[in-house]
CSV table of C-alpha atoms and ligand atoms in Angstrom, one decimal:
chain,number,residue,atom,x,y,z
A,44,MET,CA,129.9,101.0,97.1
A,45,ASP,CA,127.1,103.5,97.2
A,46,ARG,CA,125.6,105.7,94.4
A,47,ARG,CA,127.8,108.7,95.2
A,48,SER,CA,131.1,106.8,94.9
A,49,PHE,CA,130.0,105.3,91.6
A,50,LEU,CA,129.0,108.7,90.3
A,51,ALA,CA,132.4,110.1,91.4
A,52,SER,CA,134.2,107.3,89.7
A,53,THR,CA,132.8,107.7,86.2
A,54,GLY,CA,129.4,109.2,86.3
A,55,ALA,CA,127.9,107.1,83.6
A,56,LEU,CA,127.5,103.7,82.0
A,57,VAL,CA,129.8,103.4,79.0
A,58,ALA,CA,127.2,102.8,76.4
A,59,VAL,CA,125.6,104.3,73.4
A,60,PRO,CA,124.8,107.9,74.2
A,61,GLN,CA,121.7,107.7,72.0
A,62,LEU,CA,119.5,104.7,72.1
A,63,ALA,CA,119.9,102.7,68.9
A,64,ARG,CA,116.6,102.2,67.0
A,65,ILE,CA,115.6,99.3,64.8
A,66,GLY,CA,112.5,98.7,62.7
A,67,LEU,CA,110.8,100.9,60.2
A,68,PRO,CA,108.7,103.6,61.9
A,69,ARG,CA,107.8,105.6,58.7
A,70,ALA,CA,104.3,106.0,57.6
A,71,GLY,CA,102.8,105.9,54.2
A,72,SER,CA,102.8,102.2,53.2
A,73,HIS,CA,100.0,100.3,51.6
A,74,GLY,CA,98.9,97.2,53.5
A,75,SER,CA,101.4,95.3,55.5
A,76,ARG,CA,105.1,95.6,55.4
A,77,LEU,CA,107.6,93.2,56.8
A,78,VAL,CA,109.9,94.5,59.5
A,79,ASP,CA,112.7,92.0,59.6
A,80,LEU,CA,115.3,92.3,62.3
A,81,THR,CA,117.7,90.2,64.3
A,82,MET,CA,118.5,90.7,67.9
A,83,ARG,CA,121.5,88.9,69.3
A,84,ALA,CA,121.5,88.2,73.0
A,85,GLN,CA,125.1,87.8,73.9
A,86,ARG,CA,127.4,87.5,76.8
A,87,GLU,CA,130.1,90.1,77.1
A,88,HIS,CA,132.3,92.2,79.4
A,89,ARG,CA,131.4,95.9,79.7
A,90,ALA,CA,132.0,98.7,82.1
A,91,LEU,CA,129.0,99.4,84.2
A,92,ALA,CA,129.1,102.6,86.2
A,93,GLY,CA,132.7,102.7,87.3
A,94,SER,CA,133.5,99.0,87.4
A,95,ALA,CA,136.5,98.3,85.2
A,96,SER,CA,134.8,95.4,83.6
A,97,CYS,CA,131.6,93.6,84.4
A,98,GLN,CA,130.0,90.5,83.0
A,99,MET,CA,126.8,91.6,81.2
A,100,LEU,CA,124.2,90.2,78.8
A,101,THR,CA,123.1,92.5,76.0
A,102,TYR,CA,120.8,92.7,72.9
A,103,ASN,CA,122.9,93.7,69.9
A,104,SER,CA,125.6,94.9,72.3
A,105,ASP,CA,123.5,97.7,73.7
A,106,CYS,CA,122.1,98.3,77.2
A,107,PRO,CA,119.2,99.0,77.0
A,108,GLY,CA,118.7,97.0,73.8
A,109,PRO,CA,117.7,98.9,70.6
A,110,VAL,CA,114.4,100.6,70.6
A,111,VAL,CA,112.1,98.4,68.4
A,112,GLU,CA,109.8,100.6,66.4
A,113,LEU,CA,106.8,99.1,64.6
A,114,ARG,CA,103.7,100.6,63.0
A,115,GLU,CA,100.1,99.4,63.3
A,116,GLY,CA,99.4,97.1,60.4
A,117,ASP,CA,103.0,95.9,60.1
A,118,ARG,CA,103.9,92.3,59.9
A,119,ALA,CA,106.8,92.1,62.3
A,120,ARG,CA,109.5,89.4,62.0
A,121,LEU,CA,111.9,89.6,64.9
A,122,VAL,CA,114.7,87.0,65.1
A,123,LEU,CA,116.3,86.2,68.4
A,124,GLU,CA,119.7,84.6,68.1
A,125,ASN,CA,120.5,83.2,71.6
A,126,GLN,CA,124.2,83.4,72.0
A,127,LEU,CA,124.0,83.2,75.8
A,128,ASP,CA,125.2,80.2,77.8
A,129,GLU,CA,121.6,79.5,78.9
A,130,ILE,CA,118.1,79.4,77.7
A,131,SER,CA,116.2,82.7,77.1
A,132,THR,CA,113.2,84.2,75.3
A,133,ILE,CA,112.1,87.6,74.2
A,134,HIS,CA,108.8,88.5,75.8
A,135,TRP,CA,107.0,91.4,74.0
A,136,HIS,CA,105.5,92.8,77.1
A,137,GLY,CA,101.9,94.0,76.5
A,138,LEU,CA,101.5,93.0,72.9
A,139,HIS,CA,98.4,91.1,71.7
A,140,LEU,CA,99.9,88.4,69.5
A,141,PRO,CA,99.7,84.6,68.8
A,142,ASN,CA,100.6,82.5,71.9
A,143,ALA,CA,103.7,81.0,70.3
A,144,MET,CA,105.1,84.5,69.7
A,145,ASP,CA,104.7,85.7,73.3
A,146,GLY,CA,108.2,84.6,74.5
A,147,SER,CA,106.7,83.1,77.7
A,148,PRO,CA,108.6,80.7,79.9
A,149,LEU,CA,106.7,77.8,78.1
A,150,ASN,CA,108.6,78.7,74.9
A,151,ALA,CA,112.2,78.9,75.9
A,152,VAL,CA,114.8,79.3,73.3
A,153,ALA,CA,117.8,77.0,73.8
A,154,ARG,CA,121.3,78.4,73.8
A,155,GLY,CA,122.9,78.4,70.4
A,156,THR,CA,119.6,78.5,68.6
A,157,ARG,CA,117.4,81.1,67.0
A,158,TYR,CA,113.7,81.7,67.2
A,159,VAL,CA,111.6,83.8,64.8
A,160,TYR,CA,108.9,85.9,66.4
A,161,GLU,CA,106.4,86.8,63.7
A,162,PHE,CA,103.1,88.6,64.3
A,163,ASP,CA,100.8,91.3,63.0
A,164,VAL,CA,100.7,94.6,64.8
A,165,PRO,CA,97.1,95.2,65.6
A,166,ARG,CA,95.2,98.5,64.7
A,167,GLY,CA,94.5,100.5,67.9
A,168,SER,CA,97.6,99.2,69.7
A,169,ALA,CA,99.9,102.2,69.2
A,170,GLY,CA,101.7,102.8,72.5
A,171,THR,CA,104.8,102.3,74.5
A,172,TYR,CA,105.8,98.7,75.3
A,173,TRP,CA,109.0,96.9,76.2
A,174,TYR,CA,110.7,93.6,75.8
A,175,HIS,CA,112.7,91.4,78.1
A,176,PRO,CA,113.7,87.8,78.6
A,177,HIS,CA,111.3,85.4,80.4
A,178,PRO,CA,113.0,82.1,80.9
A,179,PRO,CA,111.8,80.0,83.9
A,180,HIS,CA,113.3,81.2,87.2
A,181,ARG,CA,116.0,83.4,85.4
A,182,THR,CA,114.1,86.5,84.3
A,183,GLY,CA,115.4,88.6,87.2
A,184,TYR,CA,119.0,87.4,86.6
A,185,GLN,CA,119.0,88.1,82.9
A,186,VAL,CA,117.3,91.5,83.2
A,187,ALA,CA,119.7,92.5,86.0
A,188,HIS,CA,122.6,91.7,83.6
A,189,GLY,CA,121.3,94.1,81.0
A,190,LEU,CA,118.6,92.5,78.9
A,191,HIS,CA,115.7,95.0,78.5
A,192,GLY,CA,114.6,97.4,75.8
A,193,ALA,CA,111.7,99.6,74.7
A,194,LEU,CA,109.2,98.9,71.9
A,195,ILE,CA,107.1,101.6,70.3
A,196,ILE,CA,104.1,101.0,68.2
A,197,ARG,CA,103.2,104.0,66.0
A,198,ALA,CA,99.9,104.9,64.4
A,199,ASP,CA,99.2,106.9,61.3
A,200,ASP,CA,96.5,108.8,63.1
A,201,ASP,CA,98.5,109.7,66.2
A,202,PRO,CA,96.9,112.9,67.4
A,203,ILE,CA,100.1,114.2,69.0
A,204,ALA,CA,102.6,113.1,66.5
A,205,HIS,CA,103.5,116.7,65.9
A,206,LEU,CA,105.2,117.0,69.3
A,207,PRO,CA,108.9,116.3,69.8
A,208,GLU,CA,109.4,113.0,71.6
A,209,ARG,CA,111.7,111.5,74.2
A,210,LEU,CA,111.9,108.0,75.5
A,211,LEU,CA,113.1,107.4,79.1
A,212,VAL,CA,113.8,103.8,80.1
A,213,PHE,CA,114.3,103.4,83.9
A,214,TRP,CA,116.4,100.6,85.2
A,215,ASP,CA,118.2,100.2,88.5
A,216,ASN,CA,121.1,98.1,89.5
A,217,ARG,CA,123.6,97.2,92.2
A,218,LEU,CA,127.2,96.1,92.0
A,219,ASP,CA,129.3,94.1,94.5
A,220,ALA,CA,132.7,95.2,95.8
A,221,GLN,CA,134.4,93.8,92.7
A,222,GLY,CA,132.2,95.8,90.4
A,223,ASN,CA,130.1,92.8,89.2
A,224,ILE,CA,126.4,92.7,89.2
A,225,ASP,CA,125.4,91.8,92.7
A,226,ILE,CA,123.2,88.8,92.9
A,227,PRO,CA,123.5,87.4,96.5
A,228,ASP,CA,123.1,83.8,97.5
A,229,PRO,CA,119.3,83.3,97.9
A,230,ASP,CA,119.8,81.9,101.4
A,231,SER,CA,121.9,84.8,102.7
A,232,ILE,CA,120.3,87.7,104.4
A,233,PRO,CA,120.7,90.1,101.4
A,234,GLY,CA,119.3,87.3,99.2
A,235,ARG,CA,116.3,86.9,101.5
A,236,ILE,CA,115.7,90.7,101.5
A,237,ASP,CA,115.9,90.7,97.7
A,238,PHE,CA,113.3,88.0,97.6
A,239,GLU,CA,111.0,89.9,100.0
A,240,ASN,CA,111.3,93.3,98.4
A,241,GLY,CA,112.5,92.4,95.0
A,242,ARG,CA,116.0,93.3,94.0
A,243,GLU,CA,116.7,97.1,94.0
A,244,GLY,CA,119.9,99.0,93.6
A,245,PRO,CA,121.3,102.5,94.2
A,246,LEU,CA,122.3,103.0,90.6
A,247,HIS,CA,119.4,104.7,88.8
A,248,PHE,CA,119.9,104.4,85.1
A,249,VAL,CA,117.9,106.3,82.5
A,250,ASN,CA,118.6,105.0,79.1
A,251,GLY,CA,121.7,103.3,80.4
A,252,LYS,CA,123.1,106.5,81.9
A,253,LEU,CA,123.3,107.8,85.4
A,254,ALA,CA,121.9,111.3,85.9
A,255,PRO,CA,121.6,112.2,82.2
A,256,GLU,CA,120.6,115.7,81.1
A,257,PHE,CA,117.8,116.4,78.7
A,258,THR,CA,117.1,119.7,77.0
A,259,ILE,CA,114.0,121.7,76.3
A,260,ARG,CA,113.3,125.2,75.0
A,261,ALA,CA,110.9,127.5,76.9
A,262,GLY,CA,107.4,127.2,75.5
A,263,GLU,CA,108.0,123.8,73.9
A,264,VAL,CA,105.8,120.8,74.7
A,265,GLN,CA,107.6,117.4,74.7
A,266,ARG,CA,106.1,114.0,74.7
A,267,TRP,CA,107.9,111.7,77.0
A,268,ARG,CA,107.4,107.9,76.9
A,269,LEU,CA,108.3,106.4,80.3
A,270,VAL,CA,109.2,102.8,80.8
A,271,ASN,CA,109.8,101.1,84.1
A,272,ALA,CA,112.2,98.2,83.3
A,273,SER,CA,113.4,97.7,86.9
A,274,ALA,CA,113.0,94.4,88.6
A,275,ALA,CA,111.3,95.9,91.6
A,276,ARG,CA,111.7,99.6,91.9
A,277,PHE,CA,108.6,101.8,91.9
A,278,TYR,CA,109.1,105.3,90.5
A,279,ARG,CA,107.0,108.1,91.9
A,280,LEU,CA,108.0,110.5,89.2
A,281,ALA,CA,107.9,114.3,89.7
A,282,LEU,CA,109.5,117.0,87.7
A,283,GLU,CA,110.4,119.9,89.9
A,284,GLY,CA,108.2,123.0,89.4
A,285,HIS,CA,106.2,121.4,86.7
A,286,THR,CA,103.0,119.4,86.5
A,287,LEU,CA,102.7,116.6,83.9
A,288,LEU,CA,100.0,116.1,81.4
A,289,HIS,CA,99.3,112.4,81.6
A,290,VAL,CA,98.2,111.3,78.2
A,291,GLY,CA,98.7,107.5,78.1
A,292,SER,CA,99.4,104.3,79.8
A,293,ASP,CA,100.5,100.7,79.0
A,294,GLY,CA,98.2,100.2,76.0
A,295,GLY,CA,98.4,103.7,74.4
A,296,LEU,CA,96.7,107.0,74.7
A,297,PHE,CA,93.9,108.0,77.0
A,298,GLU,CA,90.7,109.6,75.6
A,299,ILE,CA,91.4,112.9,77.5
A,300,PRO,CA,94.7,114.2,78.9
A,301,VAL,CA,94.9,114.5,82.7
A,302,GLU,CA,97.0,117.0,84.6
A,303,VAL,CA,98.9,115.4,87.5
A,304,PRO,CA,101.6,116.5,89.9
A,305,GLU,CA,103.3,113.1,89.8
A,306,ILE,CA,103.0,109.6,88.4
A,307,LEU,CA,103.6,106.3,90.1
A,308,LEU,CA,105.1,103.8,87.8
A,309,ALA,CA,105.2,100.2,89.2
A,310,PRO,CA,107.6,97.7,87.6
A,311,ALA,CA,106.7,97.0,84.0
A,312,GLU,CA,104.2,99.9,83.8
A,313,ARG,CA,104.6,102.6,81.1
A,314,ALA,CA,103.2,106.1,80.9
A,315,GLU,CA,103.1,108.9,78.3
A,316,VAL,CA,103.2,112.4,79.5
A,317,LEU,CA,103.5,115.8,78.0
A,318,VAL,CA,106.1,118.1,79.5
A,319,ARG,CA,105.2,121.7,79.0
A,320,ALA,CA,108.2,124.1,79.3
A,321,THR,CA,106.6,126.8,81.4
A,322,ALA,CA,109.7,128.0,83.1
A,323,ASP,CA,112.2,130.6,81.9
A,324,PRO,CA,115.1,130.1,79.5
A,325,GLY,CA,118.2,128.8,81.4
A,326,THR,CA,116.1,127.0,84.1
A,327,ARG,CA,117.4,123.6,85.3
A,328,VAL,CA,115.1,121.2,87.1
A,329,THR,CA,115.4,117.7,88.4
A,330,LEU,CA,113.3,114.7,87.5
A,331,ARG,CA,113.0,112.7,90.8
A,332,SER,CA,111.5,109.6,92.2
A,333,LEU,CA,109.8,110.6,95.4
A,334,PRO,CA,109.6,108.2,98.4
A,335,TYR,CA,106.9,105.5,98.1
A,336,ASP,CA,106.3,103.0,100.9
A,337,ARG,CA,105.5,99.8,99.2
A,338,TYR,CA,107.4,97.7,101.8
A,339,ILE,CA,106.7,95.7,105.0
A,340,PRO,CA,108.4,97.4,108.0
A,341,GLN,CA,110.9,94.6,108.6
A,342,THR,CA,112.6,94.9,105.2
A,343,ARG,CA,112.0,98.5,104.3
A,344,PRO,CA,115.3,100.0,103.1
A,345,ALA,CA,116.9,102.4,105.6
A,346,ASP,CA,117.0,105.2,103.0
A,347,TRP,CA,113.5,104.7,101.5
A,348,ARG,CA,112.4,108.2,102.6
A,349,GLU,CA,115.1,109.8,100.4
A,350,PRO,CA,114.0,111.0,97.0
A,351,CYS,CA,116.2,109.7,94.1
A,352,ASP,CA,117.4,112.2,91.5
A,353,LEU,CA,117.1,110.5,88.0
A,354,ALA,CA,117.8,113.2,85.4
A,355,THR,CA,118.1,116.9,84.8
A,356,LEU,CA,115.9,118.9,82.4
A,357,ALA,CA,117.9,121.9,81.2
A,358,TYR,CA,116.2,124.8,79.5
A,359,SER,CA,118.1,126.3,76.6
A,360,LYS,CA,118.9,130.1,76.8
A,361,GLU,CA,116.9,130.8,73.6
A,362,PRO,CA,113.7,132.9,73.9
A,363,PRO,CA,110.4,131.0,74.3
A,364,VAL,CA,108.7,129.5,71.3
A,365,PRO,CA,104.9,129.7,71.0
A,366,SER,CA,103.4,126.6,72.5
A,367,PRO,CA,101.8,124.1,70.2
A,368,ALA,CA,98.2,123.2,70.5
A,369,ILE,CA,97.3,120.0,72.5
A,370,PRO,CA,94.1,118.3,71.4
A,371,ALA,CA,91.4,118.1,74.1
A,372,ARG,CA,90.4,114.6,72.9
A,373,LEU,CA,93.1,112.1,71.9
A,374,ARG,CA,91.1,109.1,70.7
A,375,VAL,CA,88.3,106.8,71.6
A,376,VAL,CA,89.0,103.9,73.9
A,377,PRO,CA,86.2,101.4,73.2
A,378,PRO,CA,84.7,100.3,76.5
A,379,LEU,CA,84.5,96.7,77.8
A,380,ARG,CA,81.2,96.3,79.6
A,381,GLU,CA,80.6,94.7,82.9
A,382,ALA,CA,77.2,93.4,81.6
A,383,ASP,CA,79.1,91.4,79.0
A,384,ALA,CA,81.2,89.6,81.6
A,385,THR,CA,80.3,85.9,81.7
A,386,VAL,CA,82.7,85.0,84.5
A,387,THR,CA,84.0,86.7,87.6
A,388,ARG,CA,87.2,85.4,89.1
A,389,THR,CA,89.2,86.2,92.2
A,390,ILE,CA,92.9,86.1,92.1
A,391,SER,CA,94.6,86.3,95.5
A,392,MET,CA,98.2,87.4,95.8
A,393,SER,CA,100.2,86.6,98.9
A,394,GLN,CA,104.0,86.6,99.3
A,395,GLY,CA,105.4,84.5,96.4
A,396,LEU,CA,102.1,82.8,95.8
A,397,ILE,CA,99.0,83.2,93.6
A,398,ASN,CA,95.8,81.6,95.0
A,399,GLY,CA,98.1,79.9,97.5
A,400,LYS,CA,100.1,78.2,94.9
A,401,LYS,CA,103.5,78.4,93.2
A,402,MET,CA,103.7,78.3,89.4
A,403,ASP,CA,103.6,74.8,87.9
A,404,PRO,CA,104.2,74.8,84.1
A,405,ASP,CA,102.0,71.6,83.9
A,406,ARG,CA,99.0,73.1,85.6
A,407,VAL,CA,96.3,75.3,84.2
A,408,ASP,CA,95.1,77.7,86.9
A,409,VAL,CA,92.3,79.5,84.9
A,410,SER,CA,90.5,78.2,81.8
A,411,ALA,CA,88.6,80.7,79.7
A,412,ARG,CA,86.7,80.7,76.5
A,413,LEU,CA,88.1,82.4,73.4
A,414,GLY,CA,86.2,85.7,72.9
A,415,ALA,CA,84.8,85.8,76.5
A,416,THR,CA,84.7,89.0,78.5
A,417,GLU,CA,85.6,88.4,82.2
A,418,LEU,CA,85.7,90.4,85.4
A,419,TRP,CA,88.9,89.8,87.4
A,420,HIS,CA,89.1,90.7,91.0
A,421,VAL,CA,92.8,90.8,92.0
A,422,GLU,CA,93.4,91.1,95.7
A,423,ASN,CA,96.6,91.5,97.6
A,424,LEU,CA,96.4,89.7,101.0
A,425,VAL,CA,99.7,90.9,102.3
A,426,GLY,CA,101.5,94.1,103.5
A,427,LEU,CA,103.7,94.6,100.4
A,428,ASP,CA,102.6,96.0,97.0
A,429,HIS,CA,102.5,93.5,94.1
A,430,PRO,CA,102.2,94.8,90.5
A,431,PHE,CA,99.9,92.3,88.7
A,432,HIS,CA,100.5,91.6,85.0
A,433,LEU,CA,98.6,89.6,82.4
A,434,HIS,CA,100.1,88.5,79.1
A,435,GLY,CA,98.5,88.8,75.7
A,436,PHE,CA,95.4,90.8,76.5
A,437,GLN,CA,95.1,94.5,77.6
A,438,PHE,CA,92.5,95.1,80.2
A,439,GLN,CA,90.4,98.0,81.6
A,440,VAL,CA,90.5,98.7,85.3
A,441,VAL,CA,86.9,99.3,86.6
A,442,SER,CA,87.6,100.0,90.3
A,443,ARG,CA,90.3,100.1,92.9
A,444,ASN,CA,89.3,99.2,96.5
A,445,GLY,CA,85.7,99.8,95.6
A,446,GLU,CA,86.4,103.3,94.1
A,447,PRO,CA,85.4,103.4,90.5
A,448,GLU,CA,88.2,104.2,88.1
A,449,PRO,CA,87.8,107.8,86.9
A,450,PHE,CA,88.4,107.1,83.3
A,451,ARG,CA,89.0,104.3,80.8
A,452,CYS,CA,92.3,103.2,79.5
A,453,TRP,CA,94.2,100.0,78.4
A,454,LYS,CA,96.5,98.4,80.9
A,455,ASP,CA,98.5,95.2,81.1
A,456,THR,CA,100.1,95.8,84.5
A,457,VAL,CA,98.4,97.3,87.5
A,458,ASN,CA,99.8,97.8,91.0
A,459,VAL,CA,97.8,96.2,93.8
A,460,PRO,CA,98.9,98.1,96.9
A,461,LYS,CA,99.2,96.3,100.3
A,462,HIS,CA,95.9,94.8,101.4
A,463,GLU,CA,94.0,96.4,98.5
A,464,GLU,CA,92.1,95.1,95.5
A,465,VAL,CA,91.7,96.0,91.9
A,466,ARG,CA,88.9,94.9,89.5
A,467,PHE,CA,89.3,94.9,85.7
A,468,LEU,CA,87.5,93.7,82.6
A,469,VAL,CA,89.3,91.8,79.9
A,470,ARG,CA,88.2,90.1,76.7
A,471,PHE,CA,90.1,87.1,75.4
A,472,ASP,CA,90.0,87.9,71.7
A,473,ASP,CA,91.8,86.1,68.8
A,474,PHE,CA,94.5,84.0,70.4
A,475,PRO,CA,94.0,80.7,72.2
A,476,GLY,CA,96.8,79.2,74.3
A,477,LYS,CA,98.4,79.3,77.6
A,478,TRP,CA,99.1,82.8,78.9
A,479,MET,CA,101.0,83.8,82.0
A,480,PHE,CA,99.7,86.1,84.7
A,481,HIS,CA,102.1,87.1,87.5
A,482,CYS,CA,103.5,89.6,89.9
A,483,HIS,CA,106.0,91.7,87.9
A,484,ILE,CA,108.5,92.0,90.8
A,485,LEU,CA,110.9,89.7,89.0
A,486,ASP,CA,112.2,88.0,92.1
A,487,HIS,CA,108.6,87.1,93.0
A,488,GLU,CA,107.8,85.9,89.5
A,489,ASP,CA,111.0,83.8,89.3
A,490,HIS,CA,110.1,82.2,92.7
A,491,GLY,CA,106.7,81.1,91.2
A,492,MET,CA,104.3,84.0,91.9
A,493,MET,CA,102.8,83.2,88.5
A,494,GLY,CA,99.8,81.3,87.1
A,495,ILE,CA,98.6,80.0,83.8
A,496,LEU,CA,95.4,81.1,82.0
A,497,GLU,CA,94.4,78.8,79.2
A,498,VAL,CA,92.2,80.4,76.5
A,499,ARG,CA,90.4,78.0,74.2
B,245,C2O,CU1,106.9,91.7,81.4
B,245,C2O,CU2,105.5,87.9,82.1
B,245,C2O,O1,106.2,89.8,81.7
B,246,CU,CU1,104.1,90.3,79.8
B,247,CU,CU1,105.1,90.5,94.1
């Protein structure tokens, strides 16, 4: 079944219309507060985009899972109750936290058990993050069945807190003829294509809905937090007739907003943008993902040149409101300096491998000293893009393919296009332990395109 027939059958995933929120986002506390919450990962039947019933896995019965909201300085206590029939974890993607709280494949949570993730939310970490399971070899499977959610860290000194906010979680999927989530036999041709490209599907969900509609009033400025929770889909996002003011990335706000016509969001990347309602009342525009050729020619999908419509932005009929001021400077991003780097490393990605090897949980691939600054040179040796992700530590890209990065920001995931290279600086502060680095195309990661960094 294709996207059109699904849309014709129901038009939407039967799920919460509004994303549920948990946590305590309010400001004004003294010192640290405890945010105590339990997430249940459970197995259940649900209707997904037109299928009568479909076996899914959910957090707290929602897809996406509830938005976890934390505040800088909070002490967070998040309990996972694993009611699945298999091991799982919750990985807090992008957060700087103690190693045992990272939810990595080395800390799997057995079925029928609970695990308490407890950590302090660092100052300066305000931003848009997400969470997902990370069990060995099964991350793609569990995410495909529904397990993913957004996490927002708020700051008391957020310079654009006055703007109305939206969260858009992008997640694609594909169903088989029976309406179940389509995971082909890995040895079949579709299974091999999924391994090569990463699994993509024709159903483009935004917050668990197909083709949702968002509203805006002329003159208004909205802050959108964008999360790519898809296993492999790249979103080249463009809003018809509008430019976007790009204000933040994985690790929070930039120093200065940047006006862009579009934004490429690789799997696991996030962006914050300001949408300025410059059109007339009553205007309707489409948020699209434009074609992006990340593929090798042999497995490039036949329809890759077609833009995908994701959502509609509908202007209300009301007269324009005066536009709010947008600060010219957002915050200071303290620089990591190349002169402080004590080690330079090369990480080579090829299809399914890092430095020519598959992940081995008993091997340490990179050893680093606690507190050290390092320069990582990540190269992609093959003709397919691989988004590179490092756990636990945000980094600063210094150059791409020899071109200096135009400005500084915090990232935890960076796309390395075919046959290109990216250099970044990272400092291994605070938390020793074994940290994963991997390609965030989940099929690649599950097949072992992952290594271990030990910080000590
Ligand atoms: Cu989203 Cu190993 O991470
Ligand atoms: Cu991660
Ligand atoms: Cu990859």
